[in-house]
Amino acid sequence: MRIALYQPEIAGNVGAILRLAACLAVPVDIIMPTGFAFSDARLKRAAMDYGAAADVTRHANFEAFDALRRAEGRRLLLMSAHASQRLPDVRFAPDDVLLMGSESAGVPDSVRDSADIRVRIPMAPGFRSLNIAVSTGIAVAEALRQTEGFPA
């Protein structure tokens, strides 16, 4: 299982996701550019001392990330509030990549169209979306539960 962040904009969110990733031993792919410098104090504050333990790979752009993902034979699952497939209905595989879009814009159509599966987290009527770090935690937890991938 891997987490991929498409051009993330908020350092605090990425820091929280890096902390989650370190604790659950899930690698993170960051697709550049980001909306902040990796030396940002907010990133370090949110990641705390877990950030250094996270397995992070930065990719120059989506094309570089996607070429590597395809070469490794991994499915790409895009998390989107606009997707029709509900998270509880998806069957995850251990080598899946969960792609989270940028906080303000999600992903462009070309990235959306390259996803093997588009997934949404069901919510109560009248609500649009969750914070990206919260969404990542929910999606990764379900994927790890299904694939028995939680750390011992």
GROMACS .gro file of C-alpha atoms in nm:
model
  152
    1MET     CA    1   0.000   0.000   0.000
    2ARG     CA    2   0.120   0.351  -0.079
    3ILE     CA    3  -0.017   0.702  -0.031
    4ALA     CA    4   0.034   0.954  -0.313
    5LEU     CA    5  -0.025   1.327  -0.268
    6TYR     CA    6  -0.088   1.527  -0.585
    7GLN     CA    7   0.063   1.875  -0.557
    8PRO     CA    8  -0.027   1.926  -0.189
    9GLU     CA    9  -0.067   2.286  -0.080
   10ILE     CA   10  -0.085   2.286   0.300
   11ALA     CA   11   0.224   2.192   0.497
   12GLY     CA   12   0.028   2.097   0.809
   13ASN     CA   13  -0.180   1.845   0.617
   14VAL     CA   14   0.127   1.684   0.465
   15GLY     CA   15   0.292   1.673   0.807
   16ALA     CA   16  -0.009   1.493   0.954
   17ILE     CA   17  -0.009   1.247   0.663
   18LEU     CA   18   0.364   1.182   0.706
   19ARG     CA   19   0.305   1.109   1.074
   20LEU     CA   20   0.023   0.869   0.981
   21ALA     CA   21   0.241   0.704   0.717
   22ALA     CA   22   0.532   0.656   0.957
   23CYS     CA   23   0.308   0.505   1.225
   24LEU     CA   24   0.142   0.264   0.980
   25ALA     CA   25   0.459   0.190   0.776
   26VAL     CA   26   0.300   0.309   0.452
   27PRO     CA   27   0.529   0.485   0.200
   28VAL     CA   28   0.430   0.825   0.062
   29ASP     CA   29   0.477   0.961  -0.289
   30ILE     CA   30   0.467   1.340  -0.320
   31ILE     CA   31   0.396   1.466  -0.668
   32MET     CA   32   0.552   1.807  -0.716
   33PRO     CA   33   0.520   2.094  -0.704
   34THR     CA   34   0.403   2.159  -0.351
   35GLY     CA   35   0.251   2.482  -0.225
   36PHE     CA   36   0.518   2.512   0.046
   37ALA     CA   37   0.888   2.450   0.107
   38PHE     CA   38   0.980   2.116   0.261
   39SER     CA   39   1.166   2.310   0.526
   40ASP     CA   40   0.837   2.473   0.632
   41ALA     CA   41   0.800   2.484   1.011
   42ARG     CA   42   0.431   2.388   0.982
   43LEU     CA   43   0.528   2.063   0.809
   44LYS     CA   44   0.773   1.979   1.085
   45ARG     CA   45   0.530   2.079   1.360
   46ALA     CA   46   0.251   1.855   1.222
   47ALA     CA   47   0.482   1.561   1.151
   48MET     CA   48   0.653   1.604   1.488
   49ASP     CA   49   0.950   1.372   1.521
   50TYR     CA   50   0.775   1.110   1.304
   51GLY     CA   51   0.842   1.292   0.977
   52ALA     CA   52   1.199   1.168   0.951
   53ALA     CA   53   1.076   0.808   0.989
   54ALA     CA   54   0.834   0.834   0.697
   55ASP     CA   55   0.936   0.668   0.369
   56VAL     CA   56   0.890   0.958   0.126
   57THR     CA   57   0.960   0.972  -0.247
   58ARG     CA   58   0.924   1.299  -0.436
   59HIS     CA   59   0.836   1.295  -0.806
   60ALA     CA   60   0.902   1.588  -1.040
   61ASN     CA   61   0.552   1.563  -1.188
   62PHE     CA   62   0.258   1.329  -1.235
   63GLU     CA   63   0.402   1.176  -1.551
   64ALA     CA   64   0.718   1.062  -1.369
   65PHE     CA   65   0.513   0.923  -1.080
   66ASP     CA   66   0.268   0.747  -1.311
   67ALA     CA   67   0.540   0.589  -1.524
   68LEU     CA   68   0.698   0.436  -1.214
   69ARG     CA   69   0.363   0.324  -1.076
   70ARG     CA   70   0.273   0.153  -1.404
   71ALA     CA   71   0.616  -0.010  -1.431
   72GLU     CA   72   0.562  -0.156  -1.083
   73GLY     CA   73   0.216  -0.283  -1.185
   74ARG     CA   74   0.032  -0.093  -0.914
   75ARG     CA   75  -0.333   0.015  -0.936
   76LEU     CA   76  -0.409   0.382  -0.884
   77LEU     CA   77  -0.711   0.459  -0.668
   78LEU     CA   78  -0.812   0.824  -0.670
   79MET     CA   79  -0.991   0.947  -0.360
   80SER     CA   80  -1.249   1.204  -0.469
   81ALA     CA   81  -1.564   1.354  -0.323
   82HIS     CA   82  -1.708   1.329  -0.677
   83ALA     CA   83  -1.643   0.959  -0.733
   84SER     CA   84  -1.929   0.715  -0.767
   85GLN     CA   85  -1.763   0.412  -0.605
   86ARG     CA   86  -1.803   0.408  -0.225
   87LEU     CA   87  -1.503   0.325  -0.005
   88PRO     CA   88  -1.676   0.031   0.170
   89ASP     CA   89  -1.750  -0.128  -0.170
   90VAL     CA   90  -1.393  -0.120  -0.301
   91ARG     CA   91  -1.174  -0.431  -0.276
   92PHE     CA   92  -0.817  -0.323  -0.210
   93ALA     CA   93  -0.495  -0.503  -0.304
   94PRO     CA   94  -0.175  -0.481  -0.096
   95ASP     CA   95   0.016  -0.296  -0.371
   96ASP     CA   96  -0.249  -0.029  -0.441
   97VAL     CA   97  -0.164   0.342  -0.448
   98LEU     CA   98  -0.417   0.576  -0.285
   99LEU     CA   99  -0.400   0.913  -0.461
  100MET     CA  100  -0.516   1.225  -0.281
  101GLY     CA  101  -0.569   1.544  -0.483
  102SER     CA  102  -0.456   1.892  -0.386
  103GLU     CA  103  -0.661   2.063  -0.118
  104SER     CA  104  -0.808   2.337  -0.339
  105ALA     CA  105  -0.831   2.181  -0.685
  106GLY     CA  106  -0.821   1.802  -0.653
  107VAL     CA  107  -0.662   1.666  -0.971
  108PRO     CA  108  -0.691   1.764  -1.338
  109ASP     CA  109  -0.909   1.555  -1.568
  110SER     CA  110  -0.606   1.384  -1.723
  111VAL     CA  111  -0.495   1.257  -1.381
  112ARG     CA  112  -0.851   1.157  -1.289
  113ASP     CA  113  -0.881   0.962  -1.613
  114SER     CA  114  -0.560   0.768  -1.544
  115ALA     CA  115  -0.698   0.629  -1.216
  116ASP     CA  116  -0.800   0.265  -1.221
  117ILE     CA  117  -1.070   0.328  -0.961
  118ARG     CA  118  -1.223   0.651  -0.829
  119VAL     CA  119  -1.338   0.625  -0.468
  120ARG     CA  120  -1.539   0.845  -0.234
  121ILE     CA  121  -1.588   0.831   0.140
  122PRO     CA  122  -1.963   0.831   0.206
  123MET     CA  123  -2.080   1.124   0.418
  124ALA     CA  124  -2.402   1.252   0.568
  125PRO     CA  125  -2.621   1.456   0.329
  126GLY     CA  126  -2.527   1.821   0.296
  127PHE     CA  127  -2.152   1.782   0.346
  128ARG     CA  128  -1.898   1.816   0.064
  129SER     CA  129  -1.566   1.686   0.186
  130LEU     CA  130  -1.330   1.599   0.468
  131ASN     CA  131  -0.986   1.737   0.542
  132ILE     CA  132  -0.725   1.561   0.326
  133ALA     CA  133  -0.536   1.421   0.626
  134VAL     CA  134  -0.859   1.283   0.773
  135SER     CA  135  -0.961   1.135   0.436
  136THR     CA  136  -0.618   0.977   0.398
  137GLY     CA  137  -0.644   0.818   0.741
  138ILE     CA  138  -0.989   0.675   0.672
  139ALA     CA  139  -0.892   0.538   0.330
  140VAL     CA  140  -0.559   0.391   0.442
  141ALA     CA  141  -0.718   0.230   0.746
  142GLU     CA  142  -0.983   0.059   0.532
  143ALA     CA  143  -0.724  -0.054   0.276
  144LEU     CA  144  -0.493  -0.192   0.546
  145ARG     CA  145  -0.783  -0.362   0.722
  146GLN     CA  146  -0.888  -0.540   0.404
  147THR     CA  147  -0.537  -0.645   0.307
  148GLU     CA  148  -0.429  -0.732   0.663
  149GLY     CA  149  -0.152  -0.478   0.622
  150PHE     CA  150  -0.154  -0.312   0.963
  151PRO     CA  151   0.183  -0.331   1.141
  152ALA     CA  152   0.211  -0.601   1.407
   0.00000   0.00000   0.00000
